[in-house]
Structure formats: structure tokens, C-alpha cells
Amino acid sequence: MRQDHTAKPTSGQASPHVLPSGPWAPFLLRMLRASFDRSKSMSLDERRRQYGSDFTLKLPMFGKTLVISEPDEIRQLFKADPAELGNTEPNLGRVMGPGSLFALAGEPHRSQRKLLTPAFHGNRLAEYRELMAAEARAGMAAWPDGESVPSLPAMNAITLNIILRTVFGAAGRDLDALRALLPRLVRLGSILAATPIPSWTVFGYAPWGRFNKMRSDYDAIVGRLIGAARADPAIEQRTDILAMLIGARYDDNTPMKDSEIADELLTLLTAGHETTATTLAWAIERLRRHPAFLDKLVARIDAGEDDLLNAFINEVQRTRPVIAFTFRKVLADGYAVGPWRVPRGMHIMIGISLVQTDPRLFEMPHAFRPERFLGERPDPYELIPFGGGVRRCIGAAFAHMELQVVLRTLLREHILEPTSAPDEQWRSRGVAFAPGQGGQIVRHPRRPTQRPI
Ligand code: HEM
């Protein structure tokens, strides 16, 4: 593997910075070239073929970045001390606010996660099951019989309703307002978060102006909901996440401020719906192209068994991860990972899609074979759709249960029509990667089997 030795004086470190090679051109130039010349792929997979499993890239918001997909190195990064490997900068806190888990690092991040974690524990999750099934049923009712429609809009509506009800409990006018506002806020927020658009005014045009207006509408609605919850004499009996956060206390026994609660709720509402919806749209896209597997899965679900369903979810998340990478920032100079010595301040990109298609780990990595996971507990450093370590997705168990419940409801109550259409291509939707045609579905009603969801 070619290397690039950048011998910079470092604070008391003897070793020079050693980094792997990568394309010399900045991201925007490579994108421009690829738009003129179809043979110039922008994919990470192509870079891996060219440079090996680790390489460098020049990215718009992070500059020169080390991309890692060696499993042992990923293991090390996920286990690293947060004092050595910290949070990305800039991060999604730009959109979700300074109180968001995405914005926090070190001790404030740890103590905030501790307050949120109980909402995603096993016994709590079980309480959400019926609500998830009811929302799935309602969202799918709008699909026409026998016509091809994109499944993503309905999946987005289903997962948004699920997370809204989980976070706030009972429905009401304010929830309707959030239901209308959040998809627009998420769409614009994820574009702003993923591009180096300045937050200041340029020639009278404020690129963030529209977003800031939506954010203040959000704050007004959520402020009312927090106020009502604080005044609710029956708050102790409530099981929603807002009620839990109002009762939560930091280690020094102080409660969360309203602004912290508002940022954290926005974090859960936004991180917690489009990712799951997009995975569901990919699941439909995959099932319709693998009719023999679809028949087997339906039979297994009808028999009340979850083994093949879980294997299927793993394979969808392995081959079609909606978040293709995650980042960490190096805080210790000359940080050693594998053969590399990384300077302080540089970002490391963990290639989720790369490690999950490594032929050394997964036989025929690009083939769709859910059975590979039957009877296997996936290695948490090789199948990493939810990232890992202290920043691993806090909603992973919630999302997995939601995927199970929505897919079970779909396959028990609908017949999916297979297709011989080509695979849908990946399309970037800001932060997440979605099927290019929205996961087209053709379905017919099915007499449901009488089993509890
Ligand atoms: C299929 C669905 C989902 C996928 C693929 C997904 C993926 C991810 C990934 C890759 C990360 C970054 C982890 C890292 O850097 O190591 C993350 C973080 C996060 N996710 Fe998810 N997620 C999903 C669903 C959810 C749900 C349902 C929620 C909440 C209800 C949620 C809330 C969060 C939060 C709050 C973080 C930040 C954690 C932190 O920084 O401590 N996600 N997610």
C-alpha cells in the first residue's frame, strides 16, 4: 500500500504522521469530473479497489480525512477512550442544537446518554409494540391495490407517527403541527448539515433563514408540550419519553433544562424516523427482487418464527446501510491506528458500507443472502449499521423492533408482487442513502393470520 509520510513537528511525539494514499483531488472537483465522465465513480468501494482498505480523502467539511475499513482497526476505534477520539466537528448539533447528543462530547455526552438510555430498555420497548403495529396498519391502508407506488412516503409517515407518540404520548393539535413541520425541518436540516453552507447572510440571502424559522416554530410547539407536561399532576403515570426526561436527574441531582429537553427531543424525532423508514423501503425493494426468499419469509412469519426475519433485517442493513459511514475526530497527536499515525484534529471516517462488504468477512459480499445470518450472532465490529462504542446509535434496539413489527404487519396483511425490474440505485437524501425510486411497492390485500404482532 502506498503511503504518504507527513513529517510535521508534534508535541513531544517522536513518530511522524503516517497516512495511506488517496485521490489528490478535492471532493467537489472529483464530483464535477464524475458528472462529465461516467467512468469516474465517486463510490467508496471504487476507492477501496484503487487504494486498499484504508485511504485518505479530501472532504468538503472535514478536509483531509482518513477512511478506515480494516475490521481490527474499527474495533479499536469503537473501543477508544473518548479523550483520544472525540466527536465530529462540525456535527449535527448545528441542526439539532447544543443540547443534542450529536453536539455533546466527553462527560456531558456520557451524562446525557445516561438520562436517555432507560427509554430504550427492553421492558419499555415491549410497551411500544402495539402502538407500532397500529401505526403500521394505518399507514399501509392508503396503498392502492395492484398499483406501483413508492413505499418511502408511507414508511416515513409510519415511523414519524411512531416516534411522535413514543416521545409525547397522547395525540393532540400540537402533535399534528409537529407531524406537518418535522419532515420539512428534517429534509432541509440534513441538507444543511451535510454541506458546507454558511450560517451567515450572503448578499441579503440567509441560507439558514428558512431553517431557523422552522426551528423557532418547533421550539414554540415543544415549549407548550413541555410546559403542559410539567404541569400534569398525573406525570408519574405517563410512559412517554418527555415525561421520563422531566423526571430525570443528572448525577448531581439537577433536572434537565427545557432547552436541553427540546434539543434532545428533536434529536430523537429526527434521528429516529427517516433512518428506519428508509431501511423499510430498502427491505421492500429487496423482497420484491427475491421472490423465492419472500415466500420462505412469509411462511416463517406465519409460523410465528422470527429467525429468518432477523436474518433478513441484518442482510438489508448489511447490503443497504442507510448511514454509510460515521466519523470520529482525533484529539491526541500522532494517534496510532493500524500502521497509521494520525495528526490531532484530523477526522477518521469509519466505512460502514465498506466493512460490511469486505469479502474476507462475508462470502460473496454483494450477493443478497439473508440465510448467512441464520444461527449466527453477527460480530458487532463487522455488522455495524448502528455504529459502535460510546456513540453507538442509542435507538438501535428500538429501530430493530420497529423494523420487525412493521415488516411482520406488512407480510401478514399484504401480498407483495415480485418484480424483475433492475435494482433501485442509491440516492443521497442528505444524511441517509435511500432507494432511488423510493422503494416501489405493488401489493394486494391478504387475509391476516390470527397471531399477536
Ligand atoms: C434503522 C434505523 C437507524 C440507523 C441505521 C441508525 C444509525 C445510526 C448511526 C450509524 C449512528 C452513529 C453511531 C456512531 O457514530 O457510532 C446513530 C446515532 C444515533 N442514533 Fe440512530 N439509527 C437508526 C435509528 C435510530 C432511532 C430509532 C433513534 C431514536 C429513537 C436513533 C437515535 C440516534 C441518536 C440519538 C444517535 C446519537 C448517539 C450519540 O451520539 O451518542 N437512531 N444512529
Tab-separated table of C-alpha atoms and ligand atoms in Angstrom:
chain	number	residue	atom	x	y	z
A	1	MET	CA	0.000	0.000	0.000
A	2	ARG	CA	1.353	3.423	-0.928
A	3	GLN	CA	1.960	5.770	1.969
A	4	ASP	CA	2.188	9.463	2.497
A	5	HIS	CA	4.660	10.473	5.245
A	6	THR	CA	3.896	13.927	6.539
A	7	ALA	CA	6.744	14.708	8.928
A	8	LYS	CA	5.345	17.563	10.993
A	9	PRO	CA	6.827	18.508	14.366
A	10	THR	CA	4.428	17.208	17.000
A	11	SER	CA	4.005	17.966	20.665
A	12	GLY	CA	6.621	15.693	22.194
A	13	GLN	CA	5.905	12.847	19.748
A	14	ALA	CA	8.825	11.085	18.117
A	15	SER	CA	6.853	9.466	15.257
A	16	PRO	CA	5.943	11.420	12.100
A	17	HIS	CA	2.377	11.342	10.834
A	18	VAL	CA	1.938	8.382	8.506
A	19	LEU	CA	-1.167	8.167	6.393
A	20	PRO	CA	-2.274	5.989	3.480
A	21	SER	CA	-2.631	7.384	-0.032
A	22	GLY	CA	-5.824	8.520	-1.706
A	23	PRO	CA	-7.079	10.625	-4.592
A	24	TRP	CA	-5.324	14.003	-4.663
A	25	ALA	CA	-8.320	15.967	-5.974
A	26	PRO	CA	-10.787	17.584	-3.577
A	27	PHE	CA	-14.306	16.134	-3.337
A	28	LEU	CA	-16.034	18.864	-5.352
A	29	LEU	CA	-13.580	18.544	-8.242
A	30	ARG	CA	-13.992	14.756	-8.258
A	31	MET	CA	-17.758	15.189	-8.258
A	32	LEU	CA	-17.549	17.587	-11.183
A	33	ARG	CA	-15.336	15.152	-13.121
A	34	ALA	CA	-17.694	12.248	-12.362
A	35	SER	CA	-20.675	14.258	-13.628
A	36	PHE	CA	-18.935	14.677	-17.023
A	37	ASP	CA	-17.310	11.261	-17.226
A	38	ARG	CA	-19.476	8.292	-16.175
A	39	SER	CA	-16.397	6.047	-15.842
A	40	LYS	CA	-15.177	8.173	-12.883
A	41	SER	CA	-17.038	6.601	-9.977
A	42	MET	CA	-17.310	8.516	-6.690
A	43	SER	CA	-18.017	5.394	-4.658
A	44	LEU	CA	-16.022	4.432	-1.580
A	45	ASP	CA	-15.946	0.898	-2.984
A	46	GLU	CA	-14.073	2.155	-6.039
A	47	ARG	CA	-11.569	3.986	-3.805
A	48	ARG	CA	-11.032	0.775	-1.825
A	49	ARG	CA	-10.318	-1.144	-5.054
A	50	GLN	CA	-7.797	1.544	-6.004
A	51	TYR	CA	-6.030	2.181	-2.684
A	52	GLY	CA	-6.798	-0.716	-0.326
A	53	SER	CA	-8.999	-0.916	2.767
A	54	ASP	CA	-7.632	2.319	4.320
A	55	PHE	CA	-7.123	5.503	2.311
A	56	THR	CA	-7.384	9.279	2.589
A	57	LEU	CA	-9.997	11.553	1.010
A	58	LYS	CA	-10.401	15.310	0.825
A	59	LEU	CA	-13.910	16.117	2.045
A	60	PRO	CA	-15.698	19.482	1.951
A	61	MET	CA	-16.329	19.964	5.662
A	62	PHE	CA	-13.508	17.933	7.172
A	63	GLY	CA	-10.559	18.432	4.823
A	64	LYS	CA	-8.126	15.526	4.542
A	65	THR	CA	-9.781	12.537	6.204
A	66	LEU	CA	-8.550	9.024	6.944
A	67	VAL	CA	-11.038	6.374	5.774
A	68	ILE	CA	-10.808	3.092	7.683
A	69	SER	CA	-12.389	-0.262	6.861
A	70	GLU	CA	-9.953	-2.751	8.428
A	71	PRO	CA	-12.068	-4.721	10.966
A	72	ASP	CA	-9.371	-4.730	13.686
A	73	GLU	CA	-8.884	-1.003	13.347
A	74	ILE	CA	-12.655	-0.404	13.524
A	75	ARG	CA	-12.742	-2.493	16.698
A	76	GLN	CA	-10.003	-0.277	18.163
A	77	LEU	CA	-11.791	2.945	17.146
A	78	PHE	CA	-15.089	1.874	18.715
A	79	LYS	CA	-13.308	0.915	21.942
A	80	ALA	CA	-11.169	4.071	22.042
A	81	ASP	CA	-11.074	6.421	25.002
A	82	PRO	CA	-13.283	9.484	24.227
A	83	ALA	CA	-10.347	11.627	25.365
A	84	GLU	CA	-8.368	10.367	22.355
A	85	LEU	CA	-11.134	10.104	19.773
A	86	GLY	CA	-13.900	12.635	20.077
A	87	ASN	CA	-16.992	13.952	18.376
A	88	THR	CA	-17.056	15.172	14.783
A	89	GLU	CA	-16.778	18.920	14.212
A	90	PRO	CA	-18.891	20.316	12.657
A	91	ASN	CA	-21.625	17.893	13.686
A	92	LEU	CA	-25.416	17.542	13.632
A	93	GLY	CA	-25.586	19.832	16.660
A	94	ARG	CA	-25.610	22.637	14.026
A	95	VAL	CA	-29.141	21.499	13.258
A	96	MET	CA	-30.365	19.880	16.467
A	97	GLY	CA	-28.982	22.396	18.960
A	98	PRO	CA	-26.197	22.446	21.570
A	99	GLY	CA	-28.120	20.173	23.981
A	100	SER	CA	-28.324	17.320	21.433
A	101	LEU	CA	-26.379	14.081	21.926
A	102	PHE	CA	-24.949	14.755	18.465
A	103	ALA	CA	-23.417	18.002	19.730
A	104	LEU	CA	-22.052	16.752	23.048
A	105	ALA	CA	-18.711	15.128	23.782
A	106	GLY	CA	-16.854	13.704	26.792
A	107	GLU	CA	-18.508	13.902	30.208
A	108	PRO	CA	-21.602	15.945	29.147
A	109	HIS	CA	-22.257	13.345	26.433
A	110	ARG	CA	-21.921	10.464	28.892
A	111	SER	CA	-24.232	12.004	31.492
A	112	GLN	CA	-26.869	12.964	28.898
A	113	ARG	CA	-26.843	9.442	27.402
A	114	LYS	CA	-27.345	8.030	30.876
A	115	LEU	CA	-30.589	10.006	31.215
A	116	LEU	CA	-31.888	8.898	27.802
A	117	THR	CA	-30.911	5.208	27.891
A	118	PRO	CA	-33.794	3.950	30.120
A	119	ALA	CA	-36.264	4.958	27.356
A	120	PHE	CA	-34.776	2.213	25.174
A	121	HIS	CA	-34.533	-0.629	27.694
A	122	GLY	CA	-36.219	-3.971	26.940
A	123	ASN	CA	-39.296	-3.620	29.206
A	124	ARG	CA	-40.010	-0.112	27.866
A	125	LEU	CA	-39.636	-1.325	24.278
A	126	ALA	CA	-42.278	-4.021	24.775
A	127	GLU	CA	-44.771	-1.268	25.637
A	128	TYR	CA	-44.274	0.311	22.199
A	129	ARG	CA	-45.092	-2.866	20.210
A	130	GLU	CA	-48.884	-2.416	19.877
A	131	LEU	CA	-48.514	1.259	19.050
A	132	MET	CA	-46.012	0.373	16.293
A	133	ALA	CA	-48.331	-2.243	14.768
A	134	ALA	CA	-51.335	0.116	14.849
A	135	GLU	CA	-49.371	2.887	13.105
A	136	ALA	CA	-48.024	0.421	10.521
A	137	ARG	CA	-51.541	-0.809	9.722
A	138	ALA	CA	-52.906	2.743	9.413
A	139	GLY	CA	-50.038	3.939	7.199
A	140	MET	CA	-50.275	0.988	4.812
A	141	ALA	CA	-54.052	1.343	4.405
A	142	ALA	CA	-53.516	4.181	1.904
A	143	TRP	CA	-51.624	1.988	-0.597
A	144	PRO	CA	-53.720	1.271	-3.715
A	145	ASP	CA	-54.395	-2.337	-4.740
A	146	GLY	CA	-52.128	-3.577	-7.544
A	147	GLU	CA	-50.554	-0.216	-8.440
A	148	SER	CA	-46.881	0.644	-8.236
A	149	VAL	CA	-46.196	3.409	-5.695
A	150	PRO	CA	-43.079	4.418	-3.758
A	151	SER	CA	-43.223	2.896	-0.279
A	152	LEU	CA	-40.947	5.510	1.315
A	153	PRO	CA	-43.569	8.261	1.899
A	154	ALA	CA	-45.862	5.858	3.798
A	155	MET	CA	-42.896	4.417	5.714
A	156	ASN	CA	-41.822	7.936	6.654
A	157	ALA	CA	-45.335	8.730	7.903
A	158	ILE	CA	-45.498	5.464	9.887
A	159	THR	CA	-42.121	5.898	11.595
A	160	LEU	CA	-42.770	9.595	12.279
A	161	ASN	CA	-46.091	8.791	13.962
A	162	ILE	CA	-44.453	6.031	15.988
A	163	ILE	CA	-41.670	8.246	17.295
A	164	LEU	CA	-44.044	11.186	17.945
A	165	ARG	CA	-46.307	9.004	20.069
A	166	THR	CA	-43.349	7.374	21.827
A	167	VAL	CA	-41.860	10.751	22.676
A	168	PHE	CA	-45.014	12.691	23.601
A	169	GLY	CA	-47.645	10.071	24.432
A	170	ALA	CA	-51.223	11.070	23.629
A	171	ALA	CA	-52.077	12.715	20.305
A	172	GLY	CA	-53.307	16.323	20.056
A	173	ARG	CA	-53.250	19.514	17.999
A	174	ASP	CA	-49.588	20.198	18.794
A	175	LEU	CA	-48.652	16.727	17.572
A	176	ASP	CA	-50.467	17.403	14.295
A	177	ALA	CA	-48.437	20.593	13.897
A	178	LEU	CA	-45.191	18.689	14.548
A	179	ARG	CA	-46.264	15.984	12.086
A	180	ALA	CA	-46.508	18.638	9.385
A	181	LEU	CA	-43.368	20.534	10.404
A	182	LEU	CA	-40.816	17.787	11.078
A	183	PRO	CA	-40.457	16.237	7.583
A	184	ARG	CA	-39.658	19.707	6.152
A	185	LEU	CA	-37.310	20.512	9.010
A	186	VAL	CA	-35.507	17.159	8.661
A	187	ARG	CA	-35.203	17.476	4.864
A	188	LEU	CA	-33.682	20.952	4.991
A	189	GLY	CA	-31.678	20.249	8.165
A	190	SER	CA	-29.997	17.178	6.699
A	191	ILE	CA	-29.020	19.080	3.550
A	192	LEU	CA	-27.597	21.929	5.637
A	193	ALA	CA	-25.823	19.506	7.975
A	194	ALA	CA	-24.193	17.593	5.111
A	195	THR	CA	-22.979	20.588	3.067
A	196	PRO	CA	-20.635	23.450	3.904
A	197	ILE	CA	-23.349	26.101	3.635
A	198	PRO	CA	-22.503	29.182	5.746
A	199	SER	CA	-24.915	30.115	8.505
A	200	TRP	CA	-24.419	33.841	7.901
A	201	THR	CA	-26.174	36.158	5.419
A	202	VAL	CA	-24.629	36.405	1.911
A	203	PHE	CA	-25.792	39.416	-0.185
A	204	GLY	CA	-29.037	39.602	1.753
A	205	TYR	CA	-29.692	35.859	1.402
A	206	ALA	CA	-29.616	33.792	4.614
A	207	PRO	CA	-29.306	30.118	3.639
A	208	TRP	CA	-30.203	29.064	7.181
A	209	GLY	CA	-33.051	31.610	7.468
A	210	ARG	CA	-35.806	29.194	6.441
A	211	PHE	CA	-34.384	26.533	8.761
A	212	ASN	CA	-34.139	28.967	11.691
A	213	LYS	CA	-37.796	29.915	11.213
A	214	MET	CA	-38.829	26.240	11.295
A	215	ARG	CA	-36.678	25.694	14.373
A	216	SER	CA	-38.403	28.560	16.205
A	217	ASP	CA	-41.807	27.110	15.238
A	218	TYR	CA	-40.595	23.779	16.657
A	219	ASP	CA	-39.415	25.453	19.880
A	220	ALA	CA	-42.789	27.173	20.338
A	221	ILE	CA	-44.755	23.919	19.942
A	222	VAL	CA	-42.405	21.817	22.066
A	223	GLY	CA	-42.201	24.573	24.687
A	224	ARG	CA	-46.003	24.280	25.086
A	225	LEU	CA	-45.784	20.471	25.334
A	226	ILE	CA	-43.012	20.656	27.948
A	227	GLY	CA	-44.983	23.263	29.929
A	228	ALA	CA	-48.115	21.097	29.859
A	229	ALA	CA	-46.138	18.022	30.928
A	230	ARG	CA	-44.521	19.882	33.850
A	231	ALA	CA	-47.998	20.926	34.998
A	232	ASP	CA	-49.507	17.461	34.556
A	233	PRO	CA	-50.471	16.070	38.020
A	234	ALA	CA	-50.509	12.543	36.532
A	235	ILE	CA	-46.988	12.773	35.052
A	236	GLU	CA	-45.791	9.868	37.254
A	237	GLN	CA	-48.161	7.519	35.429
A	238	ARG	CA	-47.044	8.558	31.959
A	239	THR	CA	-44.709	6.284	29.974
A	240	ASP	CA	-43.652	8.690	27.204
A	241	ILE	CA	-40.051	9.888	26.816
A	242	LEU	CA	-40.919	13.533	27.572
A	243	ALA	CA	-42.352	12.532	30.965
A	244	MET	CA	-39.253	10.424	31.624
A	245	LEU	CA	-36.896	13.318	30.836
A	246	ILE	CA	-38.830	15.702	33.085
A	247	GLY	CA	-38.360	13.283	35.975
A	248	ALA	CA	-34.703	12.509	35.118
A	249	ARG	CA	-31.831	13.832	37.248
A	250	TYR	CA	-28.120	14.223	36.475
A	251	ASP	CA	-25.586	12.661	38.883
A	252	ASP	CA	-25.616	15.919	40.925
A	253	ASN	CA	-29.427	15.650	41.205
A	254	THR	CA	-30.188	18.629	38.948
A	255	PRO	CA	-33.028	18.299	36.380
A	256	MET	CA	-32.699	18.902	32.639
A	257	LYS	CA	-33.381	22.439	31.403
A	258	ASP	CA	-36.267	22.977	28.965
A	259	SER	CA	-33.801	23.890	26.192
A	260	GLU	CA	-31.867	20.641	26.767
A	261	ILE	CA	-35.094	18.639	26.624
A	262	ALA	CA	-36.177	20.433	23.418
A	263	ASP	CA	-32.831	19.717	21.685
A	264	GLU	CA	-32.836	16.091	22.800
A	265	LEU	CA	-36.415	15.504	21.687
A	266	LEU	CA	-35.630	16.986	18.281
A	267	THR	CA	-32.645	14.622	18.129
A	268	LEU	CA	-34.813	11.574	18.804
A	269	LEU	CA	-37.605	12.727	16.495
A	270	THR	CA	-35.270	13.341	13.569
A	271	ALA	CA	-32.650	10.583	14.033
A	272	GLY	CA	-35.423	8.179	14.921
A	273	HIS	CA	-37.665	8.172	11.894
A	274	GLU	CA	-36.153	8.683	8.441
A	275	THR	CA	-33.360	6.129	9.020
A	276	THR	CA	-35.863	3.406	9.930
A	277	ALA	CA	-38.280	4.404	7.136
A	278	THR	CA	-35.500	4.248	4.550
A	279	THR	CA	-34.408	0.806	5.771
A	280	LEU	CA	-38.031	-0.355	5.401
A	281	ALA	CA	-38.183	0.985	1.830
A	282	TRP	CA	-34.966	-0.932	1.045
A	283	ALA	CA	-36.473	-4.058	2.632
A	284	ILE	CA	-39.405	-3.864	0.196
A	285	GLU	CA	-37.058	-3.191	-2.721
A	286	ARG	CA	-35.025	-6.318	-1.794
A	287	LEU	CA	-38.012	-8.613	-1.124
A	288	ARG	CA	-39.672	-7.912	-4.477
A	289	ARG	CA	-36.454	-8.885	-6.263
A	290	HIS	CA	-36.042	-12.173	-4.354
A	291	PRO	CA	-39.411	-13.940	-4.704
A	292	ALA	CA	-38.213	-17.383	-3.503
A	293	PHE	CA	-36.883	-15.793	-0.329
A	294	LEU	CA	-40.077	-13.733	0.049
A	295	ASP	CA	-42.179	-16.940	0.051
A	296	LYS	CA	-39.907	-18.530	2.655
A	297	LEU	CA	-40.021	-15.451	4.858
A	298	VAL	CA	-43.824	-15.196	4.733
A	299	ALA	CA	-44.127	-18.906	5.659
A	300	ARG	CA	-41.722	-18.467	8.569
A	301	ILE	CA	-43.527	-15.377	9.866
A	302	ASP	CA	-46.889	-17.180	9.540
A	303	ALA	CA	-45.409	-19.963	11.676
A	304	GLY	CA	-44.647	-17.353	14.363
A	305	GLU	CA	-40.853	-17.646	13.957
A	306	ASP	CA	-38.550	-14.609	13.909
A	307	ASP	CA	-35.228	-16.225	12.960
A	308	LEU	CA	-35.471	-15.585	9.200
A	309	LEU	CA	-36.953	-12.122	9.748
A	310	ASN	CA	-33.984	-11.136	11.924
A	311	ALA	CA	-31.543	-12.592	9.385
A	312	PHE	CA	-33.346	-10.621	6.648
A	313	ILE	CA	-33.133	-7.356	8.619
A	314	ASN	CA	-29.397	-7.952	9.146
A	315	GLU	CA	-28.862	-8.594	5.439
A	316	VAL	CA	-30.809	-5.467	4.407
A	317	GLN	CA	-28.756	-3.372	6.838
A	318	ARG	CA	-25.530	-5.048	5.686
A	319	THR	CA	-26.041	-4.566	1.961
A	320	ARG	CA	-28.117	-1.362	2.022
A	321	PRO	CA	-26.927	0.618	5.093
A	322	VAL	CA	-28.800	3.914	5.164
A	323	ILE	CA	-25.905	5.538	7.022
A	324	ALA	CA	-22.825	4.506	5.044
A	325	PHE	CA	-20.186	5.948	7.376
A	326	THR	CA	-19.607	7.669	10.689
A	327	PHE	CA	-16.793	9.924	11.880
A	328	ARG	CA	-14.530	10.467	14.869
A	329	LYS	CA	-12.121	13.350	15.438
A	330	VAL	CA	-8.570	12.665	16.612
A	331	LEU	CA	-7.815	14.518	19.864
A	332	ALA	CA	-4.378	13.018	20.650
A	333	ASP	CA	-1.492	13.891	18.362
A	334	GLY	CA	0.118	11.005	16.469
A	335	TYR	CA	-2.872	8.778	17.277
A	336	ALA	CA	-1.886	5.227	16.281
A	337	VAL	CA	-4.335	3.024	14.422
A	338	GLY	CA	-3.003	0.045	12.449
A	339	PRO	CA	0.139	1.222	10.636
A	340	TRP	CA	-1.039	4.865	10.627
A	341	ARG	CA	-0.118	7.831	12.853
A	342	VAL	CA	-2.847	10.413	12.642
A	343	PRO	CA	-2.389	14.102	13.499
A	344	ARG	CA	-4.533	15.831	16.099
A	345	GLY	CA	-7.608	17.470	14.562
A	346	MET	CA	-7.920	15.068	11.620
A	347	HIS	CA	-11.176	13.180	11.151
A	348	ILE	CA	-11.355	9.415	10.739
A	349	MET	CA	-14.239	8.095	8.673
A	350	ILE	CA	-15.375	4.591	9.610
A	351	GLY	CA	-16.580	2.949	6.405
A	352	ILE	CA	-19.765	1.140	7.480
A	353	SER	CA	-20.651	0.137	3.909
A	354	LEU	CA	-17.048	-0.883	3.246
A	355	VAL	CA	-16.516	-3.228	6.183
A	356	GLN	CA	-19.941	-4.784	5.610
A	357	THR	CA	-18.957	-5.771	2.059
A	358	ASP	CA	-15.462	-6.990	2.886
A	359	PRO	CA	-15.005	-10.352	1.086
A	360	ARG	CA	-12.767	-11.558	3.938
A	361	LEU	CA	-15.728	-11.265	6.316
A	362	PHE	CA	-18.746	-12.020	4.099
A	363	GLU	CA	-18.667	-14.617	1.325
A	364	MET	CA	-19.953	-13.152	-1.970
A	365	PRO	CA	-20.387	-9.822	-0.162
A	366	HIS	CA	-22.597	-8.159	-2.755
A	367	ALA	CA	-24.997	-11.114	-3.036
A	368	PHE	CA	-28.264	-10.876	-1.120
A	369	ARG	CA	-28.251	-13.965	1.112
A	370	PRO	CA	-30.043	-13.421	4.440
A	371	GLU	CA	-29.535	-17.103	5.350
A	372	ARG	CA	-25.879	-16.271	6.036
A	373	PHE	CA	-27.064	-14.864	9.384
A	374	LEU	CA	-29.201	-17.888	10.395
A	375	GLY	CA	-27.890	-19.326	13.659
A	376	GLU	CA	-25.114	-16.685	13.667
A	377	ARG	CA	-24.727	-13.833	16.102
A	378	PRO	CA	-23.212	-11.079	13.929
A	379	ASP	CA	-19.875	-9.682	15.080
A	380	PRO	CA	-20.540	-6.144	16.457
A	381	TYR	CA	-17.425	-4.838	14.684
A	382	GLU	CA	-18.251	-6.369	11.284
A	383	LEU	CA	-22.003	-5.712	11.017
A	384	ILE	CA	-22.159	-2.082	12.158
A	385	PRO	CA	-25.236	-0.321	10.700
A	386	PHE	CA	-25.695	1.415	14.080
A	387	GLY	CA	-22.024	2.373	14.523
A	388	GLY	CA	-20.342	1.393	17.787
A	389	GLY	CA	-18.714	2.291	21.096
A	390	VAL	CA	-19.845	5.150	23.328
A	391	ARG	CA	-21.609	6.866	20.432
A	392	ARG	CA	-23.394	3.754	19.091
A	393	CYS	CA	-26.955	4.536	17.988
A	394	ILE	CA	-28.984	4.863	21.181
A	395	GLY	CA	-32.147	3.825	19.310
A	396	ALA	CA	-30.711	0.588	17.812
A	397	ALA	CA	-32.927	-1.812	19.792
A	398	PHE	CA	-35.967	0.434	19.243
A	399	ALA	CA	-35.245	0.551	15.483
A	400	HIS	CA	-34.760	-3.217	15.282
A	401	MET	CA	-38.084	-3.835	16.998
A	402	GLU	CA	-39.802	-1.298	14.767
A	403	LEU	CA	-38.363	-2.996	11.654
A	404	GLN	CA	-39.625	-6.364	12.945
A	405	VAL	CA	-43.129	-5.118	13.776
A	406	VAL	CA	-43.654	-3.122	10.559
A	407	LEU	CA	-42.349	-5.945	8.331
A	408	ARG	CA	-44.423	-8.561	10.169
A	409	THR	CA	-47.536	-6.398	9.763
A	410	LEU	CA	-46.741	-5.858	6.085
A	411	LEU	CA	-46.240	-9.527	5.240
A	412	ARG	CA	-49.177	-10.819	7.280
A	413	GLU	CA	-51.670	-8.363	5.884
A	414	HIS	CA	-50.439	-7.765	2.327
A	415	ILE	CA	-49.234	-9.816	-0.627
A	416	LEU	CA	-46.154	-8.278	-2.250
A	417	GLU	CA	-45.883	-8.601	-6.004
A	418	PRO	CA	-42.375	-9.600	-7.111
A	419	THR	CA	-40.647	-7.648	-9.877
A	420	SER	CA	-37.976	-8.263	-12.488
A	421	ALA	CA	-37.107	-4.538	-12.608
A	422	PRO	CA	-33.421	-3.687	-12.111
A	423	ASP	CA	-32.244	-2.950	-8.562
A	424	GLU	CA	-33.034	0.575	-7.388
A	425	GLN	CA	-29.888	2.681	-7.198
A	426	TRP	CA	-28.710	4.566	-4.085
A	427	ARG	CA	-29.788	8.170	-3.801
A	428	SER	CA	-28.405	10.501	-1.163
A	429	ARG	CA	-31.068	12.279	0.920
A	430	GLY	CA	-28.668	14.494	2.857
A	431	VAL	CA	-27.547	12.234	5.686
A	432	ALA	CA	-29.267	8.944	4.650
A	433	PHE	CA	-28.995	6.847	1.458
A	434	ALA	CA	-32.394	5.845	0.052
A	435	PRO	CA	-33.576	3.669	-2.866
A	436	GLY	CA	-33.655	5.866	-5.993
A	437	GLN	CA	-37.330	5.224	-6.799
A	438	GLY	CA	-38.459	5.326	-3.180
A	439	GLY	CA	-38.717	1.503	-2.864
A	440	GLN	CA	-41.581	0.903	-5.312
A	441	ILE	CA	-44.268	-1.391	-3.927
A	442	VAL	CA	-47.095	-3.313	-5.640
A	443	ARG	CA	-49.326	-5.050	-3.096
A	444	HIS	CA	-52.683	-6.752	-2.706
A	445	PRO	CA	-54.673	-7.273	0.486
A	446	ARG	CA	-54.180	-10.531	2.348
A	447	ARG	CA	-56.408	-12.131	4.972
A	448	PRO	CA	-54.296	-11.636	8.088
A	449	THR	CA	-53.169	-14.610	10.138
A	450	GLN	CA	-54.508	-14.554	13.683
A	451	ARG	CA	-51.301	-14.147	15.624
A	452	PRO	CA	-50.313	-11.407	18.034
A	453	ILE	CA	-47.860	-8.935	16.466
B	1	HEM	C1	-32.509	1.728	11.011
B	1	HEM	C2	-32.503	2.780	11.807
B	1	HEM	C3	-31.284	3.507	12.304
B	1	HEM	C4	-29.993	3.504	11.840
B	1	HEM	C5	-29.429	2.741	10.649
B	1	HEM	C6	-29.217	4.368	12.707
B	1	HEM	C7	-27.862	4.593	12.571
B	1	HEM	C8	-27.110	5.384	13.430
B	1	HEM	C9	-25.679	5.582	13.327
B	1	HEM	C10	-24.758	4.953	12.291
B	1	HEM	C11	-25.307	6.421	14.323
B	1	HEM	C12	-23.885	6.919	14.619
B	1	HEM	C13	-23.198	5.917	15.537
B	1	HEM	C14	-21.703	6.104	15.680
B	1	HEM	O1	-21.180	7.167	15.342
B	1	HEM	O2	-21.038	5.161	16.154
B	1	HEM	C15	-26.504	6.762	15.066
B	1	HEM	C16	-26.531	7.608	16.156
B	1	HEM	C17	-27.693	7.954	16.812
B	1	HEM	N1	-28.960	7.481	16.586
B	1	HEM	FE1	-29.500	6.108	15.193
B	1	HEM	N2	-30.051	4.880	13.668
B	1	HEM	C18	-31.321	4.380	13.468
B	1	HEM	C19	-32.453	4.609	14.248
B	1	HEM	C20	-32.486	5.426	15.342
B	1	HEM	C21	-33.631	5.616	16.207
B	1	HEM	C22	-34.957	4.882	16.059
B	1	HEM	C23	-33.272	6.554	17.150
B	1	HEM	C24	-34.072	7.121	18.304
B	1	HEM	C25	-35.282	6.783	18.618
B	1	HEM	C26	-31.897	6.943	16.873
B	1	HEM	C27	-31.192	7.870	17.595
B	1	HEM	C28	-29.824	8.087	17.464
B	1	HEM	C29	-29.081	9.004	18.307
B	1	HEM	C30	-29.657	9.897	19.399
B	1	HEM	C31	-27.729	8.910	17.906
B	1	HEM	C32	-26.552	9.686	18.504
B	1	HEM	C33	-25.910	8.826	19.576
B	1	HEM	C34	-24.738	9.511	20.283
B	1	HEM	O3	-24.069	10.346	19.663
B	1	HEM	O4	-24.499	9.157	21.444
B	1	HEM	N3	-31.457	6.239	15.776
B	1	HEM	N4	-27.585	6.112	14.511
